[in-house]
PDB file of C-alpha atoms and ligand atoms in Angstrom:
ATOM      1  CA  MET A  19       0.000   0.000   0.000  1.00 43.00           C
ATOM      2  CA  LYS A  20       2.809   2.351   0.921  1.00 44.00           C
ATOM      3  CA  LYS A  21       4.507   1.642  -2.374  1.00 47.00           C
ATOM      4  CA  PHE A  22       1.265   2.229  -4.200  1.00 48.00           C
ATOM      5  CA  LEU A  23       0.766   5.555  -2.446  1.00 48.00           C
ATOM      6  CA  SER A  24       4.208   6.782  -3.335  1.00 50.00           C
ATOM      7  CA  ILE A  25       3.666   5.788  -6.950  1.00 50.00           C
ATOM      8  CA  ALA A  26       0.356   7.633  -6.941  1.00 49.00           C
ATOM      9  CA  LEU A  27       2.010  10.655  -5.380  1.00 49.00           C
ATOM     10  CA  ALA A  28       4.803  10.586  -7.923  1.00 49.00           C
ATOM     11  CA  ALA A  29       2.168  10.393 -10.634  1.00 49.00           C
ATOM     12  CA  VAL A  30       0.379  13.458  -9.274  1.00 49.00           C
ATOM     13  CA  MET A  31       3.621  15.398  -9.100  1.00 47.00           C
ATOM     14  CA  MET A  32       4.607  14.331 -12.565  1.00 49.00           C
ATOM     15  CA  LEU A  33       1.256  15.396 -13.920  1.00 51.00           C
ATOM     16  CA  SER A  34       1.567  18.805 -12.373  1.00 48.00           C
ATOM     17  CA  LEU A  35       4.905  19.148 -14.094  1.00 42.00           C
ATOM     18  CA  ALA A  36       3.492  17.914 -17.381  1.00 45.00           C
ATOM     19  CA  ALA A  37       0.656  20.379 -17.126  1.00 44.00           C
ATOM     20  CA  CYS A  38       3.095  23.236 -16.480  1.00 41.00           C
ATOM     21  CA  GLY A  39       5.033  22.142 -19.526  1.00 38.00           C
ATOM     22  CA  SER A  40       1.924  22.189 -21.660  1.00 40.00           C
ATOM     23  CA  SER A  41       1.285  25.798 -20.713  1.00 37.00           C
ATOM     24  CA  SER A  42       3.736  26.773 -23.419  1.00 35.00           C
ATOM     25  CA  ASN A  43       0.978  25.950 -25.910  1.00 36.00           C
ATOM     26  CA  LYS A  44      -0.843  28.835 -24.380  1.00 35.00           C
ATOM     27  CA  ALA A  45       0.913  31.542 -26.312  1.00 36.00           C
ATOM     28  CA  GLU A  46      -0.988  30.676 -29.488  1.00 39.00           C
ATOM     29  CA  SER A  47      -4.373  31.022 -27.876  1.00 41.00           C
ATOM     30  CA  SER A  48      -3.859  33.836 -25.398  1.00 39.00           C
ATOM     31  CA  THR A  49      -5.848  36.207 -27.572  1.00 41.00           C
ATOM     32  CA  GLU A  50      -9.032  34.315 -26.933  1.00 44.00           C
ATOM     33  CA  GLY A  51     -10.420  36.231 -24.006  1.00 46.00           C
ATOM     34  CA  SER A  52     -10.186  36.907 -20.332  1.00 50.00           C
ATOM     35  CA  SER A  53     -10.182  33.310 -19.123  1.00 51.00           C
ATOM     36  CA  SER A  54      -7.126  32.305 -21.148  1.00 62.00           C
ATOM     37  CA  ASP A  55      -4.752  32.578 -18.195  1.00 78.00           C
ATOM     38  CA  LYS A  56      -6.847  30.372 -15.987  1.00 91.00           C
ATOM     39  CA  LYS A  57      -5.444  26.969 -15.138  1.00 96.00           C
ATOM     40  CA  TYR A  58      -8.239  24.506 -14.570  1.00 98.00           C
ATOM     41  CA  VAL A  59      -7.878  21.784 -11.986  1.00 98.00           C
ATOM     42  CA  ILE A  60      -9.141  18.454 -13.302  1.00 98.00           C
ATOM     43  CA  ALA A  61      -9.521  15.427 -11.057  1.00 98.00           C
ATOM     44  CA  THR A  62      -9.226  11.806 -12.161  1.00 98.00           C
ATOM     45  CA  ASP A  63      -8.971   8.224 -10.958  1.00 98.00           C
ATOM     46  CA  THR A  64      -5.703   6.394 -10.131  1.00 97.00           C
ATOM     47  CA  THR A  65      -5.803   2.893 -11.628  1.00 97.00           C
ATOM     48  CA  PHE A  66      -8.521   2.626 -14.254  1.00 98.00           C
ATOM     49  CA  ALA A  67      -6.836   1.341 -17.399  1.00 98.00           C
ATOM     50  CA  PRO A  68      -7.230   1.971 -20.290  1.00 98.00           C
ATOM     51  CA  PHE A  69      -8.731   5.326 -19.204  1.00 98.00           C
ATOM     52  CA  GLU A  70      -6.124   6.436 -16.653  1.00 98.00           C
ATOM     53  CA  PHE A  71      -3.195   4.456 -15.290  1.00 98.00           C
ATOM     54  CA  THR A  72       0.566   4.521 -14.824  1.00 97.00           C
ATOM     55  CA  ASN A  73       2.306   2.640 -17.644  1.00 95.00           C
ATOM     56  CA  ASP A  74       5.487   0.559 -17.467  1.00 94.00           C
ATOM     57  CA  ASN A  75       7.593   3.679 -17.987  1.00 96.00           C
ATOM     58  CA  GLY A  76       6.025   5.334 -14.959  1.00 96.00           C
ATOM     59  CA  GLU A  77       4.003   7.750 -17.097  1.00 97.00           C
ATOM     60  CA  PHE A  78       0.411   8.561 -16.245  1.00 98.00           C
ATOM     61  CA  VAL A  79      -1.498   7.830 -19.466  1.00 98.00           C
ATOM     62  CA  GLY A  80      -4.814   6.603 -20.869  1.00 98.00           C
ATOM     63  CA  ILE A  81      -7.808   7.457 -23.019  1.00 98.00           C
ATOM     64  CA  ASP A  82      -9.121  10.104 -20.590  1.00 98.00           C
ATOM     65  CA  VAL A  83      -5.647  11.585 -20.124  1.00 98.00           C
ATOM     66  CA  ASP A  84      -5.013  11.850 -23.882  1.00 98.00           C
ATOM     67  CA  ILE A  85      -8.512  13.062 -24.756  1.00 98.00           C
ATOM     68  CA  LEU A  86      -8.226  15.848 -22.201  1.00 98.00           C
ATOM     69  CA  ALA A  87      -4.786  16.823 -23.495  1.00 98.00           C
ATOM     70  CA  ALA A  88      -6.018  16.863 -27.100  1.00 98.00           C
ATOM     71  CA  ILE A  89      -9.095  18.911 -26.220  1.00 98.00           C
ATOM     72  CA  ALA A  90      -7.083  21.403 -24.148  1.00 98.00           C
ATOM     73  CA  LYS A  91      -4.668  21.826 -27.036  1.00 98.00           C
ATOM     74  CA  ASP A  92      -7.511  22.266 -29.507  1.00 98.00           C
ATOM     75  CA  GLN A  93      -9.308  24.794 -27.308  1.00 98.00           C
ATOM     76  CA  GLY A  94      -6.218  26.472 -25.869  1.00 97.00           C
ATOM     77  CA  PHE A  95      -6.799  26.084 -22.151  1.00 98.00           C
ATOM     78  CA  LYS A  96      -4.362  25.187 -19.382  1.00 98.00           C
ATOM     79  CA  TYR A  97      -4.997  22.540 -16.772  1.00 98.00           C
ATOM     80  CA  GLU A  98      -3.490  20.487 -14.027  1.00 98.00           C
ATOM     81  CA  LEU A  99      -4.567  16.833 -13.798  1.00 98.00           C
ATOM     82  CA  ASN A 100      -4.787  15.376 -10.298  1.00 98.00           C
ATOM     83  CA  SER A 101      -4.958  11.601  -9.958  1.00 98.00           C
ATOM     84  CA  LEU A 102      -6.969  11.146  -6.765  1.00 98.00           C
ATOM     85  CA  GLY A 103      -9.123   8.014  -7.076  1.00 98.00           C
ATOM     86  CA  PHE A 104     -12.714   7.928  -8.314  1.00 98.00           C
ATOM     87  CA  ASP A 105     -14.589   8.772  -5.137  1.00 98.00           C
ATOM     88  CA  ALA A 106     -12.012  11.410  -4.177  1.00 98.00           C
ATOM     89  CA  ALA A 107     -12.165  12.939  -7.664  1.00 98.00           C
ATOM     90  CA  VAL A 108     -15.934  13.321  -7.411  1.00 98.00           C
ATOM     91  CA  ALA A 109     -15.565  14.719  -3.867  1.00 98.00           C
ATOM     92  CA  ALA A 110     -12.983  17.238  -5.131  1.00 98.00           C
ATOM     93  CA  LEU A 111     -15.441  18.381  -7.773  1.00 97.00           C
ATOM     94  CA  GLU A 112     -18.214  18.665  -5.232  1.00 96.00           C
ATOM     95  CA  SER A 113     -16.125  20.711  -2.783  1.00 97.00           C
ATOM     96  CA  GLY A 114     -14.856  23.048  -5.495  1.00 96.00           C
ATOM     97  CA  GLN A 115     -11.268  21.793  -5.209  1.00 97.00           C
ATOM     98  CA  ALA A 116     -11.513  20.631  -8.808  1.00 98.00           C
ATOM     99  CA  ASP A 117     -13.125  22.434 -11.740  1.00 98.00           C
ATOM    100  CA  GLY A 118     -13.844  19.248 -13.647  1.00 98.00           C
ATOM    101  CA  THR A 119     -13.619  15.475 -13.430  1.00 98.00           C
ATOM    102  CA  ILE A 120     -12.659  13.021 -16.150  1.00 98.00           C
ATOM    103  CA  ALA A 121     -12.519   9.520 -14.670  1.00 98.00           C
ATOM    104  CA  GLY A 122     -14.531   7.110 -16.776  1.00 98.00           C
ATOM    105  CA  MET A 123     -17.469   8.746 -15.001  1.00 98.00           C
ATOM    106  CA  SER A 124     -20.838   7.365 -15.989  1.00 98.00           C
ATOM    107  CA  ILE A 125     -23.535   9.868 -16.922  1.00 98.00           C
ATOM    108  CA  THR A 126     -26.344   8.723 -14.615  1.00 97.00           C
ATOM    109  CA  ASP A 127     -29.676  10.471 -13.998  1.00 96.00           C
ATOM    110  CA  GLU A 128     -28.866  10.715 -10.305  1.00 96.00           C
ATOM    111  CA  ARG A 129     -25.533  12.426 -10.977  1.00 97.00           C
ATOM    112  CA  LYS A 130     -27.143  14.796 -13.487  1.00 98.00           C
ATOM    113  CA  GLU A 131     -28.912  16.435 -10.549  1.00 97.00           C
ATOM    114  CA  LYS A 132     -25.545  17.508  -9.105  1.00 97.00           C
ATOM    115  CA  TYR A 133     -23.262  17.782 -12.130  1.00 98.00           C
ATOM    116  CA  ASP A 134     -23.369  19.037 -15.682  1.00 98.00           C
ATOM    117  CA  PHE A 135     -21.932  16.477 -18.077  1.00 98.00           C
ATOM    118  CA  SER A 136     -20.302  16.863 -21.459  1.00 98.00           C
ATOM    119  CA  GLU A 137     -21.509  14.919 -24.455  1.00 98.00           C
ATOM    120  CA  ALA A 138     -20.895  11.216 -23.925  1.00 98.00           C
ATOM    121  CA  TYR A 139     -17.465  10.088 -25.134  1.00 98.00           C
ATOM    122  CA  TYR A 140     -17.368   6.319 -24.425  1.00 98.00           C
ATOM    123  CA  ASP A 141     -19.977   3.571 -23.938  1.00 98.00           C
ATOM    124  CA  SER A 142     -19.765   1.303 -20.925  1.00 98.00           C
ATOM    125  CA  TYR A 143     -21.692  -1.098 -18.721  1.00 98.00           C
ATOM    126  CA  VAL A 144     -21.061  -3.030 -15.515  1.00 98.00           C
ATOM    127  CA  ALA A 145     -19.572  -6.535 -15.538  1.00 98.00           C
ATOM    128  CA  VAL A 146     -18.836  -8.994 -12.743  1.00 98.00           C
ATOM    129  CA  ALA A 147     -15.480 -10.771 -12.725  1.00 98.00           C
ATOM    130  CA  ALA A 148     -14.089 -13.684 -10.727  1.00 98.00           C
ATOM    131  CA  LYS A 149     -10.749 -15.468 -10.569  1.00 98.00           C
ATOM    132  CA  ASP A 150      -9.943 -17.202 -13.849  1.00 98.00           C
ATOM    133  CA  GLY A 151      -9.742 -20.943 -13.304  1.00 97.00           C
ATOM    134  CA  GLY A 152     -11.731 -20.708 -10.055  1.00 96.00           C
ATOM    135  CA  ASP A 153     -15.155 -22.167  -9.367  1.00 96.00           C
ATOM    136  CA  VAL A 154     -17.174 -18.934  -9.216  1.00 98.00           C
ATOM    137  CA  ASN A 155     -19.012 -18.774 -12.530  1.00 98.00           C
ATOM    138  CA  SER A 156     -22.315 -16.956 -12.018  1.00 98.00           C
ATOM    139  CA  TYR A 157     -24.413 -14.958  -9.540  1.00 98.00           C
ATOM    140  CA  ALA A 158     -25.627 -18.237  -8.014  1.00 98.00           C
ATOM    141  CA  ASP A 159     -22.059 -18.933  -6.838  1.00 98.00           C
ATOM    142  CA  LEU A 160     -21.952 -15.688  -4.819  1.00 98.00           C
ATOM    143  CA  ASN A 161     -24.414 -16.850  -2.167  1.00 98.00           C
ATOM    144  CA  GLY A 162     -22.989 -16.411   1.340  1.00 98.00           C
ATOM    145  CA  LYS A 163     -19.742 -14.944  -0.065  1.00 98.00           C
ATOM    146  CA  LYS A 164     -18.076 -11.527  -0.057  1.00 98.00           C
ATOM    147  CA  VAL A 165     -17.749  -9.541  -3.281  1.00 98.00           C
ATOM    148  CA  ALA A 166     -15.706  -6.417  -4.036  1.00 98.00           C
ATOM    149  CA  ALA A 167     -16.838  -3.037  -5.348  1.00 98.00           C
ATOM    150  CA  LYS A 168     -15.269   0.396  -5.696  1.00 98.00           C
ATOM    151  CA  THR A 169     -16.686   3.128  -3.474  1.00 98.00           C
ATOM    152  CA  GLY A 170     -19.061   5.545  -5.177  1.00 98.00           C
ATOM    153  CA  THR A 171     -19.165   3.778  -8.523  1.00 98.00           C
ATOM    154  CA  GLN A 172     -21.867   2.323 -10.713  1.00 98.00           C
ATOM    155  CA  GLY A 173     -20.328  -1.080 -10.006  1.00 98.00           C
ATOM    156  CA  ALA A 174     -21.052  -0.498  -6.309  1.00 98.00           C
ATOM    157  CA  ASP A 175     -24.643   0.581  -7.092  1.00 98.00           C
ATOM    158  CA  CYS A 176     -25.054  -2.557  -9.166  1.00 98.00           C
ATOM    159  CA  ALA A 177     -23.692  -4.793  -6.393  1.00 98.00           C
ATOM    160  CA  GLU A 178     -25.985  -3.124  -3.853  1.00 98.00           C
ATOM    161  CA  SER A 179     -29.009  -3.700  -6.080  1.00 98.00           C
ATOM    162  CA  LEU A 180     -28.251  -7.437  -6.285  1.00 98.00           C
ATOM    163  CA  LYS A 181     -26.886  -8.317  -2.863  1.00 98.00           C
ATOM    164  CA  ASP A 182     -30.176  -9.369  -1.248  1.00 98.00           C
ATOM    165  CA  LYS A 183     -31.306 -11.327  -4.267  1.00 98.00           C
ATOM    166  CA  TYR A 184     -28.096 -13.366  -4.459  1.00 98.00           C
ATOM    167  CA  GLY A 185     -27.142 -13.292  -0.772  1.00 98.00           C
ATOM    168  CA  PHE A 186     -23.641 -11.782  -0.885  1.00 98.00           C
ATOM    169  CA  GLU A 187     -21.880  -9.119   1.202  1.00 98.00           C
ATOM    170  CA  ILE A 188     -19.935  -6.194  -0.259  1.00 98.00           C
ATOM    171  CA  THR A 189     -16.424  -5.068   0.640  1.00 98.00           C
ATOM    172  CA  TYR A 190     -15.490  -1.617  -0.655  1.00 98.00           C
ATOM    173  CA  PHE A 191     -12.210  -0.463  -2.196  1.00 98.00           C
ATOM    174  CA  ASP A 192     -10.885   2.941  -3.258  1.00 97.00           C
ATOM    175  CA  ASP A 193      -9.123   1.773  -6.400  1.00 97.00           C
ATOM    176  CA  SER A 194      -9.527  -0.933  -9.004  1.00 97.00           C
ATOM    177  CA  ALA A 195      -6.044  -2.482  -8.700  1.00 97.00           C
ATOM    178  CA  THR A 196      -6.480  -3.230  -4.990  1.00 98.00           C
ATOM    179  CA  MET A 197      -9.965  -4.568  -5.656  1.00 98.00           C
ATOM    180  CA  TYR A 198      -8.702  -7.060  -8.291  1.00 98.00           C
ATOM    181  CA  GLN A 199      -5.926  -8.170  -5.959  1.00 98.00           C
ATOM    182  CA  ASP A 200      -8.462  -8.932  -3.262  1.00 98.00           C
ATOM    183  CA  VAL A 201     -10.338 -11.239  -5.642  1.00 98.00           C
ATOM    184  CA  LEU A 202      -7.111 -12.978  -6.676  1.00 98.00           C
ATOM    185  CA  THR A 203      -6.164 -13.600  -3.060  1.00 97.00           C
ATOM    186  CA  GLY A 204      -9.692 -14.876  -2.396  1.00 97.00           C
ATOM    187  CA  ASN A 205     -10.884 -12.549   0.372  1.00 98.00           C
ATOM    188  CA  THR A 206     -13.685 -11.580  -1.995  1.00 98.00           C
ATOM    189  CA  VAL A 207     -14.783 -13.986  -4.736  1.00 98.00           C
ATOM    190  CA  ALA A 208     -15.857 -11.506  -7.420  1.00 98.00           C
ATOM    191  CA  CYS A 209     -15.765  -7.802  -8.230  1.00 98.00           C
ATOM    192  CA  PHE A 210     -18.093  -5.353  -9.954  1.00 98.00           C
ATOM    193  CA  GLU A 211     -16.277  -3.242 -12.542  1.00 98.00           C
ATOM    194  CA  ASP A 212     -16.910  -1.394 -15.813  1.00 98.00           C
ATOM    195  CA  GLN A 213     -16.769  -3.875 -18.693  1.00 98.00           C
ATOM    196  CA  PRO A 214     -14.260  -1.967 -20.906  1.00 98.00           C
ATOM    197  CA  VAL A 215     -11.894  -1.705 -17.945  1.00 98.00           C
ATOM    198  CA  MET A 216     -12.278  -5.336 -16.956  1.00 98.00           C
ATOM    199  CA  ALA A 217     -11.917  -6.525 -20.559  1.00 97.00           C
ATOM    200  CA  TYR A 218      -8.719  -4.479 -20.913  1.00 97.00           C
ATOM    201  CA  GLY A 219      -7.348  -5.818 -17.620  1.00 97.00           C
ATOM    202  CA  ILE A 220      -8.067  -9.383 -18.690  1.00 97.00           C
ATOM    203  CA  SER A 221      -6.320  -8.777 -22.020  1.00 96.00           C
ATOM    204  CA  GLN A 222      -3.293  -7.622 -20.004  1.00 95.00           C
ATOM    205  CA  GLY A 223      -3.330 -10.842 -17.978  1.00 96.00           C
ATOM    206  CA  ASN A 224      -4.854  -9.699 -14.675  1.00 97.00           C
ATOM    207  CA  GLY A 225      -5.979 -13.267 -13.910  1.00 98.00           C
ATOM    208  CA  LEU A 226      -9.716 -12.601 -13.824  1.00 98.00           C
ATOM    209  CA  LYS A 227     -12.632 -13.636 -16.071  1.00 98.00           C
ATOM    210  CA  ILE A 228     -16.016 -12.015 -16.683  1.00 98.00           C
ATOM    211  CA  ILE A 229     -18.878 -14.115 -15.278  1.00 98.00           C
ATOM    212  CA  GLU A 230     -21.896 -11.795 -15.591  1.00 98.00           C
ATOM    213  CA  GLU A 231     -22.795  -8.633 -17.525  1.00 98.00           C
ATOM    214  CA  GLU A 232     -25.369  -5.951 -16.679  1.00 98.00           C
ATOM    215  CA  LYS A 233     -26.223  -4.359 -19.991  1.00 96.00           C
ATOM    216  CA  ASP A 234     -29.758  -3.215 -19.158  1.00 94.00           C
ATOM    217  CA  ASP A 235     -29.859  -1.210 -15.942  1.00 93.00           C
ATOM    218  CA  PHE A 236     -26.150  -0.398 -15.714  1.00 97.00           C
ATOM    219  CA  SER A 237     -25.287   0.602 -19.237  1.00 97.00           C
ATOM    220  CA  THR A 238     -24.209   4.259 -19.254  1.00 97.00           C
ATOM    221  CA  PRO A 239     -21.679   6.226 -21.286  1.00 98.00           C
ATOM    222  CA  TYR A 240     -18.831   8.261 -19.800  1.00 98.00           C
ATOM    223  CA  GLY A 241     -18.789  12.034 -19.677  1.00 98.00           C
ATOM    224  CA  PHE A 242     -16.626  14.870 -18.420  1.00 98.00           C
ATOM    225  CA  ALA A 243     -18.303  16.539 -15.428  1.00 98.00           C
ATOM    226  CA  VAL A 244     -18.380  19.968 -13.811  1.00 98.00           C
ATOM    227  CA  LEU A 245     -20.405  21.013 -10.796  1.00 98.00           C
ATOM    228  CA  LYS A 246     -23.955  21.936 -11.801  1.00 97.00           C
ATOM    229  CA  GLY A 247     -24.155  25.535 -12.971  1.00 97.00           C
ATOM    230  CA  LYS A 248     -20.383  26.049 -12.578  1.00 97.00           C
ATOM    231  CA  ASN A 249     -17.585  26.168 -15.145  1.00 97.00           C
ATOM    232  CA  ALA A 250     -19.954  26.392 -18.105  1.00 97.00           C
ATOM    233  CA  GLU A 251     -17.086  27.817 -20.152  1.00 97.00           C
ATOM    234  CA  LEU A 252     -14.893  24.783 -19.437  1.00 98.00           C
ATOM    235  CA  LEU A 253     -17.750  22.429 -20.288  1.00 98.00           C
ATOM    236  CA  LYS A 254     -18.361  24.198 -23.577  1.00 98.00           C
ATOM    237  CA  MET A 255     -14.664  24.010 -24.472  1.00 98.00           C
ATOM    238  CA  PHE A 256     -14.682  20.304 -23.658  1.00 98.00           C
ATOM    239  CA  ASN A 257     -17.685  19.707 -25.919  1.00 98.00           C
ATOM    240  CA  ASP A 258     -16.320  21.858 -28.739  1.00 98.00           C
ATOM    241  CA  GLY A 259     -12.918  20.219 -28.493  1.00 98.00           C
ATOM    242  CA  LEU A 260     -14.429  16.733 -28.352  1.00 98.00           C
ATOM    243  CA  LYS A 261     -16.344  17.445 -31.541  1.00 98.00           C
ATOM    244  CA  ASN A 262     -13.160  18.660 -33.237  1.00 98.00           C
ATOM    245  CA  ILE A 263     -11.000  15.717 -32.176  1.00 98.00           C
ATOM    246  CA  LYS A 264     -13.735  13.320 -33.315  1.00 98.00           C
ATOM    247  CA  GLU A 265     -13.903  15.046 -36.692  1.00 98.00           C
ATOM    248  CA  ASP A 266     -10.174  15.127 -37.309  1.00 98.00           C
ATOM    249  CA  GLY A 267      -9.561  11.504 -36.297  1.00 98.00           C
ATOM    250  CA  THR A 268      -7.607  12.249 -33.107  1.00 98.00           C
ATOM    251  CA  TYR A 269     -10.265  10.662 -30.903  1.00 98.00           C
ATOM    252  CA  ASP A 270     -10.203   7.397 -32.888  1.00 98.00           C
ATOM    253  CA  GLU A 271      -6.410   7.345 -32.811  1.00 98.00           C
ATOM    254  CA  ILE A 272      -6.382   7.738 -29.028  1.00 98.00           C
ATOM    255  CA  VAL A 273      -8.933   4.960 -28.484  1.00 98.00           C
ATOM    256  CA  ALA A 274      -7.106   2.650 -30.918  1.00 97.00           C
ATOM    257  CA  LYS A 275      -3.773   3.339 -29.212  1.00 96.00           C
ATOM    258  CA  TYR A 276      -5.100   1.963 -25.936  1.00 96.00           C
ATOM    259  CA  THR A 277      -7.525  -0.715 -27.046  1.00 92.00           C
ATOM    260  CA  GLU A 278      -6.002  -2.452 -30.066  1.00 84.00           C
ATOM    261  CA  ALA A 279      -4.321  -5.747 -29.261  1.00 64.00           C
ATOM    262  CA  LYS A 280      -0.608  -5.421 -28.661  1.00 55.00           C
TER     263      LYS A 280
HETATM  264  N1  LIG B  28     -18.002   4.342 -14.570  1.00 91.39           N
HETATM  265  C1  LIG B  28     -18.075   4.096 -13.169  1.00 91.39           C
HETATM  266  C2  LIG B  28     -18.784   5.210 -12.460  1.00 91.39           C
HETATM  267  O1  LIG B  28     -18.881   6.287 -12.953  1.00 91.39           O
HETATM  268  C3  LIG B  28     -16.712   3.849 -12.532  1.00 91.39           C
HETATM  269  C4  LIG B  28     -15.730   4.963 -12.708  1.00 91.39           C
HETATM  270  C5  LIG B  28     -14.392   4.676 -12.078  1.00 91.39           C
HETATM  271  O2  LIG B  28     -14.238   3.727 -11.327  1.00 91.39           O
HETATM  272  N2  LIG B  28     -13.416   5.487 -12.397  1.00 91.39           N
HETATM  273  O3  LIG B  28     -19.281   5.023 -11.390  1.00 91.39           O
END
């Protein structure tokens, strides 16, 4: 855990540096109005590959990270990206410590009451995964067992909605990597996670397998969020930039870079 924390801290520091570096792009766009000197604080998750994660070279990368960078470049705004964890990123937004959140955040009706979301940028739904090669293969096998979920996520909502029906208990985690590890060690027998993230993890050999999928009630796309009624300018830039990077092929290149088989 200590090691993980120091890696996370290093990642945050690195990102701050990277964001400072990117401010040199600013010169080109400084004519665009009063807000051009503002540096937005954007909060994100820690280990949520392929959307945000630290790669083998120790760089904090991912679809969300690259999309944000491409949009900021396109729209000419400065930002600092803080890798906090999902629940902490949402809390930072809520308390005004962050101007925006990009963290594979599902656009749910409940969240729309508190946050304004950008246009959707990636489709997702909740999946349940267990240890590959183990004997947990469906919801029926969860009876009387403990399952893992990440605090504040759709996966957690999904687990809560099913726990009485299938008779399992939920243990909560702050980050996906620790949650998967708990399933591998067998403290919990399954975890609730976003399907694109779980599928990517499996393709990278995380030792898990998908046993159930919730495509009906827990199918929601990701969006960039700001606090309701706040940072409308940032939200508009995100939407305008997203449209541009979709049109010029940058968006597809970013997604392909992280999802095509290596
Ligand atoms: N998409 C899920 C949610 O918004 C999980 C996000 C995450 O874990 N970063 O709740």
